Amino acid sequence: MIGILSVQGGVREHELMLDRLGVAHRQVRRIAHLDGLQGIILPGGESTTMSKLLELGGMLDPLRQAIADGLPVYGTCAGMILLATEILDTRSDAQSLNAIDMTVRRNAFGRQVDSFESELKVNGIANPVPAVFIRAPWVERVGQGVDVLARVPGGPAQGAIVAVRQGRRLATSFHPEVTDNTAVHELFLGCVAEAGYVHRL
Ligand code: GLN
């Protein structure tokens, strides 16, 4: 059972992706929805809005705790931002889940290229992945325990880190859920299977 954080953002696309993979899923809006999860996806959307809604709903600490306890997590775009230990170019009151030792910069690609598509080589995935970036963050620093899985291959942002993994925690700047390529979700489900974790309240 995979949860999809559903306080704001692109929930539906992740639901369709998990449907295609034949994986049971549940929208997570309240603390009770965390019970029994084997993994959770944090979708794209607006990270500062998500942060605010999580705080208002009393979900910030329980979610942070669930991940700290071992719940596998995959964040796309705004979800990646929420997972970072340090966020640049955000609001001063924006909260983080402190789950991946990295510094991310919001809306890092700038105005000219704020949305674009690219084929990416992702470590751990055999074939290149079509990647859609929408006002995406990039990663400016990773800590020692964090593996860099993908970098932008060319153009003005060449070399920017856009996919990372720290143990059972995965994050991408881009949105595989808006393509028909299931490889990154399968990579996450591999982390979930490997972890063998079930969250209990
Ligand atoms: N720019 C958004 C933010 O800062 C993220 C965009 C996205 O999730 N597609 O939260």
XYZ file of N, CA and C and ligand atoms in Angstrom:
613
model
N 0.842 -1.196 0.000
C 0.000 0.000 0.000
C 0.879 1.248 0.000
N 0.747 2.029 -1.062
C 1.551 3.248 -1.204
C 0.640 4.463 -0.984
N 1.082 5.387 -0.149
C 0.335 6.624 0.066
C 0.770 7.689 -0.922
N -0.154 8.563 -1.266
C 0.197 9.738 -2.070
C -0.275 10.957 -1.288
N 0.666 11.790 -0.886
C 0.306 12.978 -0.112
C -0.648 13.828 -0.946
N -1.803 14.134 -0.391
C -2.867 14.757 -1.190
C -3.395 16.026 -0.531
N -2.489 16.892 -0.115
C -2.934 18.180 0.413
C -2.998 19.228 -0.700
N -2.232 19.009 -1.779
C -2.182 19.949 -2.896
C -1.315 19.319 -3.972
N -1.544 19.686 -5.240
C -0.622 19.295 -6.300
C -1.095 18.138 -7.163
N -0.145 17.561 -7.911
C -0.448 16.609 -8.976
C -0.604 15.171 -8.492
N -1.650 14.935 -7.731
C -1.904 13.619 -7.130
C -2.342 12.601 -8.181
N -3.266 13.018 -9.042
C -3.913 12.107 -9.990
C -2.914 11.358 -10.877
N -1.889 12.078 -11.337
C -0.911 11.475 -12.242
C -0.171 10.321 -11.567
N 0.132 10.486 -10.275
C 0.795 9.384 -9.553
C -0.167 8.216 -9.350
N -1.442 8.526 -9.121
C -2.439 7.447 -8.962
C -2.512 6.610 -10.238
N -2.532 7.295 -11.378
C -2.626 6.578 -12.656
C -1.386 5.725 -12.890
N -0.234 6.276 -12.512
C 1.020 5.527 -12.670
C 0.978 4.255 -11.821
N 0.542 4.365 -10.578
C 0.488 3.186 -9.699
C -0.581 2.208 -10.173
N -1.685 2.734 -10.708
C -2.702 1.845 -11.293
C -2.082 1.009 -12.414
N -1.318 1.680 -13.266
C -0.693 0.968 -14.386
C 0.251 -0.114 -13.900
N 0.873 0.119 -12.752
C 1.817 -0.864 -12.212
C 1.117 -1.889 -11.320
N -0.197 -1.730 -11.160
C -0.959 -2.711 -10.373
C -0.673 -2.633 -8.881
N -0.377 -1.418 -8.406
C -0.021 -1.237 -6.991
C -1.143 -0.508 -6.263
N -1.536 -1.024 -5.108
C -2.586 -0.378 -4.310
C -2.074 0.948 -3.757
N -2.961 1.945 -3.719
C -2.553 3.255 -3.210
C -3.705 3.943 -2.499
N -3.349 4.956 -1.754
C -4.325 5.670 -0.929
C -3.899 7.132 -0.828
N -4.869 8.038 -0.881
C -4.565 9.459 -0.674
C -4.307 9.701 0.814
N -3.273 10.495 1.083
C -2.931 10.795 2.473
C -3.248 12.260 2.750
N -4.262 12.466 3.573
C -4.680 13.823 3.948
C -4.629 14.035 5.451
N -4.754 12.938 6.197
C -4.780 13.013 7.663
C -3.804 11.998 8.248
N -3.499 12.174 9.516
C -2.536 11.299 10.184
C -2.944 9.832 10.048
N -4.241 9.544 10.221
C -4.717 8.153 10.186
C -4.374 7.457 8.868
N -4.272 8.247 7.794
C -3.980 7.671 6.482
C -2.556 7.130 6.372
N -1.709 7.444 7.364
C -0.324 6.944 7.321
C -0.248 5.489 7.774
N -1.272 5.036 8.495
C -1.214 3.693 9.083
C -1.242 2.609 8.004
N -0.276 1.714 8.063
C -0.232 0.586 7.126
C 0.503 0.872 5.834
N 1.009 2.096 5.668
C 1.721 2.414 4.413
C 3.074 1.721 4.353
N 3.446 1.329 3.139
C 4.778 0.752 2.893
C 5.687 1.745 2.178
N 5.100 2.831 1.699
C 5.863 3.879 1.045
C 4.935 5.058 0.836
N 5.529 6.230 0.569
C 4.687 7.399 0.310
C 5.311 8.241 -0.793
N 4.455 8.803 -1.644
C 4.895 9.686 -2.726
C 4.461 11.111 -2.394
N 5.393 12.045 -2.535
C 5.079 13.464 -2.375
C 5.046 14.058 -3.776
N 3.896 14.510 -4.251
C 3.770 14.922 -5.651
C 4.349 16.310 -5.921
N 4.293 16.710 -7.186
C 4.627 18.073 -7.554
C 3.481 18.992 -7.198
N 3.758 20.270 -7.224
C 2.744 21.262 -6.869
C 3.465 22.521 -6.452
N 3.122 23.053 -5.321
C 3.745 24.274 -4.807
C 4.253 23.964 -3.394
N 5.571 23.912 -3.257
C 6.128 23.410 -1.995
C 5.763 24.288 -0.803
N 5.698 25.612 -1.002
C 5.403 26.477 0.152
C 3.939 26.312 0.575
N 3.062 26.097 -0.412
C 1.648 25.858 -0.097
C 1.492 24.518 0.615
N 2.189 23.515 0.100
C 2.126 22.198 0.757
C 2.627 22.290 2.185
N 3.727 23.000 2.369
C 4.302 23.157 3.704
C 3.272 23.784 4.640
N 2.631 24.848 4.160
C 1.621 25.546 4.982
C 0.452 24.623 5.322
N -0.048 23.893 4.305
C -1.200 23.016 4.533
C -0.832 21.860 5.478
N 0.387 21.349 5.347
C 0.834 20.276 6.256
C 0.876 20.780 7.692
N 1.364 22.017 7.839
C 1.461 22.611 9.172
C 0.073 22.818 9.767
N -0.819 23.419 8.972
C -2.179 23.699 9.449
C -2.914 22.417 9.816
N -2.664 21.360 9.044
C -3.352 20.086 9.280
C -2.695 19.226 10.348
N -1.617 19.736 10.968
C -0.921 18.966 11.994
C -0.214 17.737 11.437
N 0.079 17.781 10.128
C 0.656 16.610 9.462
C 2.178 16.663 9.353
N 2.740 17.834 9.587
C 4.170 18.004 9.336
C 5.008 17.056 10.209
N 4.776 17.087 11.513
C 5.569 16.238 12.416
C 5.303 14.752 12.212
N 4.027 14.314 12.102
C 3.786 12.886 11.875
C 4.429 12.364 10.587
N 4.408 13.175 9.548
C 5.013 12.759 8.282
C 6.532 12.700 8.418
N 7.100 13.734 9.028
C 8.546 13.768 9.280
C 8.954 12.531 10.097
N 8.140 12.226 11.109
C 8.440 11.093 11.993
C 8.330 9.766 11.240
N 7.292 9.631 10.408
C 7.104 8.381 9.656
C 8.319 8.115 8.764
N 8.813 9.163 8.120
C 9.978 9.013 7.234
C 11.223 8.703 8.076
N 11.344 9.397 9.207
C 12.493 9.133 10.096
C 12.448 7.702 10.627
N 11.251 7.182 10.864
C 11.102 5.803 11.358
C 11.447 4.764 10.289
N 11.427 5.172 9.011
C 11.827 4.235 7.958
C 10.862 4.121 6.792
N 9.803 4.916 6.777
C 8.857 4.850 5.654
C 9.552 5.323 4.376
N 9.634 4.465 3.345
C 10.248 4.877 2.084
C 9.455 6.029 1.446
N 10.174 6.940 0.809
C 9.506 8.119 0.262
C 10.104 8.471 -1.097
N 9.231 8.941 -1.987
C 9.668 9.449 -3.292
C 9.023 10.817 -3.508
N 9.830 11.841 -3.694
C 9.322 13.189 -3.932
C 9.624 13.646 -5.343
N 8.595 14.149 -6.040
C 8.811 14.736 -7.363
C 8.655 16.253 -7.261
N 9.659 16.975 -7.742
C 9.609 18.427 -7.881
C 9.314 19.113 -6.540
N 8.115 19.631 -6.315
C 7.820 20.223 -5.010
C 8.047 19.203 -3.897
N 7.781 17.933 -4.199
C 8.024 16.865 -3.225
C 9.499 16.730 -2.904
N 10.356 16.926 -3.920
C 11.802 16.912 -3.697
C 12.192 18.049 -2.760
N 11.590 19.214 -2.995
C 11.907 20.392 -2.166
C 11.558 20.106 -0.701
N 10.390 19.501 -0.476
C 9.968 19.209 0.903
C 10.935 18.268 1.615
N 11.598 17.395 0.845
C 12.478 16.398 1.463
C 13.859 16.951 1.837
N 14.223 18.098 1.267
C 15.593 18.603 1.419
C 15.863 19.124 2.833
N 17.097 18.921 3.294
C 17.476 19.493 4.589
C 17.698 21.001 4.489
N 17.962 21.481 3.257
C 18.148 22.929 3.085
C 17.501 23.381 1.776
N 16.704 24.450 1.831
C 15.978 24.944 0.656
C 16.389 26.398 0.404
N 16.845 26.679 -0.818
C 17.211 28.044 -1.189
C 16.096 28.660 -2.022
N 15.972 29.981 -1.942
C 14.949 30.730 -2.692
C 13.531 30.302 -2.330
N 13.306 30.087 -1.051
C 11.948 29.776 -0.623
C 11.474 30.844 0.357
N 10.272 30.685 0.875
C 9.766 31.619 1.882
C 10.430 31.318 3.221
N 10.588 32.353 4.031
C 11.300 32.146 5.293
C 10.526 31.216 6.230
N 9.201 31.127 6.033
C 8.415 30.267 6.939
C 8.170 28.869 6.347
N 8.780 28.569 5.196
C 8.571 27.244 4.596
C 9.270 26.167 5.426
N 8.573 25.067 5.653
C 9.104 23.981 6.479
C 9.635 22.862 5.585
N 10.508 22.057 6.145
C 11.046 20.915 5.407
C 10.836 19.650 6.224
N 10.856 18.524 5.526
C 10.755 17.230 6.212
C 12.130 16.707 6.615
N 13.183 17.422 6.203
C 14.561 17.072 6.623
C 14.924 15.618 6.372
N 14.602 15.113 5.199
C 14.750 13.672 4.964
C 15.954 13.309 4.095
N 16.365 14.186 3.219
C 17.520 13.900 2.362
C 18.546 15.015 2.572
N 19.788 14.601 2.846
C 20.848 15.558 3.146
C 21.295 16.251 1.852
N 20.586 17.299 1.509
C 20.899 18.020 0.259
C 20.386 19.455 0.343
N 20.983 20.296 -0.487
C 20.518 21.666 -0.643
C 19.850 21.775 -2.000
N 18.574 22.188 -2.031
C 17.890 22.380 -3.314
C 17.589 23.859 -3.504
N 17.583 24.261 -4.768
C 17.179 25.629 -5.098
C 15.856 25.570 -5.842
N 14.855 26.267 -5.325
C 13.539 26.304 -5.982
C 13.621 27.068 -7.295
N 12.795 26.678 -8.249
C 12.665 27.392 -9.527
C 14.035 27.719 -10.123
N 14.942 26.730 -10.047
C 16.351 26.996 -10.300
C 16.665 27.247 -11.767
N 15.836 26.717 -12.669
C 16.194 26.785 -14.083
C 15.940 28.157 -14.698
N 15.280 29.029 -13.965
C 15.111 30.398 -14.429
C 13.976 30.541 -15.411
N 13.700 31.758 -15.797
C 12.510 32.063 -16.583
C 12.539 31.520 -18.005
N 13.680 31.689 -18.681
C 13.765 31.270 -20.077
C 13.465 29.792 -20.251
N 13.952 28.995 -19.323
C 13.820 27.542 -19.464
C 13.000 26.988 -18.307
N 11.964 27.706 -17.894
C 11.333 27.254 -16.656
C 10.616 25.919 -16.806
N 10.247 25.559 -18.040
C 9.704 24.221 -18.274
C 10.318 23.644 -19.550
N 10.760 22.411 -19.488
C 11.384 21.781 -20.662
C 11.390 20.274 -20.483
N 11.702 19.589 -21.589
C 11.790 18.132 -21.547
C 13.169 17.700 -21.975
N 13.599 16.562 -21.431
C 14.929 16.065 -21.742
C 14.933 14.548 -21.585
N 15.833 13.889 -22.292
C 16.035 12.454 -22.068
C 17.179 12.337 -21.083
N 16.977 11.578 -20.031
C 17.985 11.499 -18.984
C 18.457 10.084 -18.745
N 19.744 9.957 -18.541
C 20.283 8.689 -18.061
C 20.187 8.726 -16.533
N 19.475 7.749 -15.971
C 19.306 7.688 -14.517
C 19.996 6.427 -14.002
N 20.911 6.586 -13.077
C 21.596 5.409 -12.505
C 20.574 4.432 -11.952
N 20.744 3.152 -12.298
C 19.810 2.148 -11.792
C 18.671 1.872 -12.752
N 18.597 2.639 -13.858
C 17.561 2.413 -14.871
C 18.264 2.212 -16.215
N 17.940 1.114 -16.882
C 18.693 0.717 -18.074
C 18.564 1.728 -19.214
N 17.325 2.103 -19.555
C 17.121 2.980 -20.711
C 16.952 4.429 -20.278
N 17.302 5.377 -21.175
C 17.091 6.785 -20.841
C 15.617 7.053 -20.523
N 15.393 7.992 -19.621
C 14.047 8.300 -19.144
C 13.630 9.662 -19.709
N 12.428 9.758 -20.288
C 11.961 11.083 -20.703
C 11.590 11.878 -19.458
N 12.156 13.071 -19.326
C 11.953 13.833 -18.092
C 11.315 15.179 -18.404
N 10.233 15.475 -17.708
C 9.520 16.748 -17.870
C 9.802 17.605 -16.637
N 10.323 18.804 -16.890
C 10.643 19.739 -15.812
C 9.641 20.890 -15.850
N 9.016 21.190 -14.718
C 8.034 22.274 -14.642
C 8.377 23.164 -13.448
N 8.937 24.335 -13.745
C 9.412 25.229 -12.670
C 10.137 24.420 -11.586
N 11.095 23.677 -12.044
C 11.717 22.638 -11.212
C 12.855 23.182 -10.354
N 13.101 22.499 -9.246
C 14.301 22.782 -8.453
C 15.489 22.003 -9.015
N 16.688 22.368 -8.622
C 17.821 21.474 -8.812
C 18.544 21.332 -7.480
N 19.476 20.387 -7.442
C 20.182 20.100 -6.200
C 21.571 20.706 -6.288
N 21.923 21.544 -5.319
C 23.224 22.234 -5.372
C 24.289 21.585 -4.505
N 23.859 20.769 -3.550
C 24.825 20.091 -2.672
C 24.205 18.792 -2.213
N 24.975 17.731 -2.181
C 24.488 16.501 -1.539
C 25.467 16.094 -0.450
N 24.936 15.524 0.615
C 25.764 15.011 1.702
C 26.359 13.665 1.324
N 27.194 13.134 2.210
C 27.960 11.922 1.912
C 27.109 10.695 1.618
N 25.987 10.565 2.308
C 25.179 9.356 2.130
C 24.233 9.420 0.944
N 24.338 10.472 0.136
C 23.364 10.677 -0.934
C 23.980 10.322 -2.288
N 23.308 9.466 -3.043
C 23.765 9.113 -4.387
C 23.127 10.036 -5.409
N 23.944 10.552 -6.313
C 23.421 11.335 -7.437
C 23.015 10.346 -8.525
N 21.750 10.357 -8.922
C 21.259 9.404 -9.929
C 21.199 10.008 -11.328
N 21.054 11.317 -11.423
C 20.968 11.928 -12.756
C 21.372 13.397 -12.713
N 21.957 13.808 -13.849
C 22.301 15.215 -14.057
C 21.774 15.656 -15.414
N 21.528 16.925 -15.564
C 21.106 17.461 -16.856
C 22.258 17.275 -17.848
N 21.980 16.644 -19.000
C 23.077 16.275 -19.905
C 23.640 17.412 -20.760
N 22.877 18.496 -20.959
C 23.395 19.554 -21.829
C 22.618 20.839 -21.628
N 22.911 21.832 -22.450
C 22.196 23.109 -22.352
C 22.734 23.962 -21.220
N 22.053 25.086 -20.937
C 22.566 26.037 -19.951
C 22.705 25.448 -18.541
N 21.891 24.430 -18.239
C 21.929 23.858 -16.885
C 22.753 22.572 -16.837
N 23.597 22.378 -17.834
C 24.366 21.126 -17.922
C 25.047 20.786 -16.596
N 24.882 19.539 -16.170
C 25.552 19.080 -14.958
C 24.711 19.226 -13.694
N 23.610 19.971 -13.773
C 22.781 20.158 -12.572
C 22.213 18.812 -12.117
N 22.240 18.581 -10.820
C 21.739 17.319 -10.244
C 20.218 17.370 -10.174
N 19.586 16.344 -10.768
C 18.122 16.350 -10.834
C 17.473 15.052 -10.333
N 18.267 14.109 -9.869
C 17.707 12.906 -9.237
C 18.692 12.395 -8.200
N 18.200 12.076 -7.026
C 19.066 11.616 -5.933
C 18.394 10.492 -5.160
N 19.221 9.741 -4.455
C 18.706 8.690 -3.583
C 19.542 8.638 -2.310
N 18.878 8.603 -1.203
C 19.552 8.368 0.078
C 18.854 7.176 0.719
N 19.445 6.003 0.541
C 18.819 4.792 1.074
C 17.452 4.569 0.445
N 16.422 4.564 1.268
C 15.059 4.328 0.773
C 14.319 5.625 0.459
N 15.064 6.697 0.297
C 14.469 8.013 0.006
C 14.946 8.474 -1.376
N 13.974 8.756 -2.224
C 14.265 9.056 -3.619
C 13.641 10.417 -3.960
N 14.306 11.189 -4.804
C 13.718 12.468 -5.217
C 14.161 12.806 -6.629
N 13.213 13.350 -7.415
C 13.545 13.833 -8.755
C 13.006 15.257 -8.932
N 13.786 16.074 -9.657
C 13.330 17.430 -9.995
C 12.204 17.383 -11.011
N 12.167 16.272 -11.766
C 11.245 16.170 -12.901
C 10.059 15.284 -12.542
N 9.151 15.133 -13.521
C 7.852 14.474 -13.308
C 7.685 13.249 -14.200
N 8.178 12.086 -13.791
C 7.948 10.892 -14.623
C 6.466 10.546 -14.717
N 5.678 10.990 -13.747
C 4.253 10.628 -13.712
C 3.448 11.304 -14.824
N 4.004 12.310 -15.491
C 3.273 12.908 -16.608
C 3.710 12.314 -17.948
N 4.598 11.318 -17.905
C 4.970 10.599 -19.131
C 4.386 9.189 -19.020
N 4.587 8.367 -20.063
C 4.099 6.994 -19.914
C 5.238 6.037 -19.557
N 6.339 6.610 -19.077
C 7.479 5.782 -18.675
C 7.407 5.499 -17.164
N 7.303 4.212 -16.835
C 7.084 3.827 -15.432
C 8.384 3.525 -14.663
N 9.532 3.731 -15.316
C 10.798 3.218 -14.756
C 11.149 3.818 -13.391
N 10.936 5.116 -13.211
C 11.333 5.722 -11.929
C 10.410 5.239 -10.806
N 9.125 5.101 -11.120
C 8.206 4.549 -10.116
C 8.583 3.105 -9.770
N 9.006 2.367 -10.784
C 9.436 0.985 -10.518
C 10.699 0.968 -9.642
N 11.585 1.935 -9.902
C 12.785 2.047 -9.057
C 12.369 2.292 -7.602
N 11.394 3.184 -7.417
C 10.916 3.456 -6.058
C 10.276 2.209 -5.444
N 9.467 1.508 -6.225
C 8.819 0.297 -5.693
C 9.869 -0.758 -5.328
N 10.998 -0.735 -6.032
C 12.121 -1.606 -5.667
C 12.674 -1.238 -4.288
N 12.796 0.086 -4.033
C 13.255 0.556 -2.705
C 12.273 0.109 -1.628
N 10.977 0.199 -1.948
C 9.921 -0.178 -0.991
C 10.025 -1.663 -0.665
N 10.187 -2.484 -1.703
C 10.264 -3.934 -1.504
C 11.499 -4.292 -0.678
N 12.611 -3.634 -1.017
C 13.868 -3.878 -0.313
C 13.750 -3.502 1.168
N 13.072 -2.384 1.426
C 12.945 -1.901 2.807
C 12.053 -2.829 3.630
N 10.996 -3.352 3.020
C 10.094 -4.242 3.745
C 9.472 -3.593 4.973
N 9.231 -2.290 4.894
C 8.734 -1.529 6.044
C 7.219 -1.355 5.954
N 6.547 -1.460 7.090
C 5.111 -1.124 7.148
C 4.942 -0.134 8.293
N 4.368 1.036 8.008
C 4.230 2.050 9.044
C 3.016 1.769 9.927
N 3.245 1.783 11.239
C 2.141 1.597 12.206
C 2.041 2.827 13.101
N 0.828 3.297 13.285
C 0.627 4.456 14.166
C 0.604 4.013 15.622
N 8.111 25.586 -8.283
C 7.379 24.703 -7.434
C 7.747 24.913 -5.966
O 8.541 25.695 -5.647
C 7.591 23.261 -7.816
C 7.027 23.007 -9.187
C 6.516 21.621 -9.395
O 6.289 20.852 -8.456
N 6.248 21.307 -10.637
O 7.207 24.271 -5.104
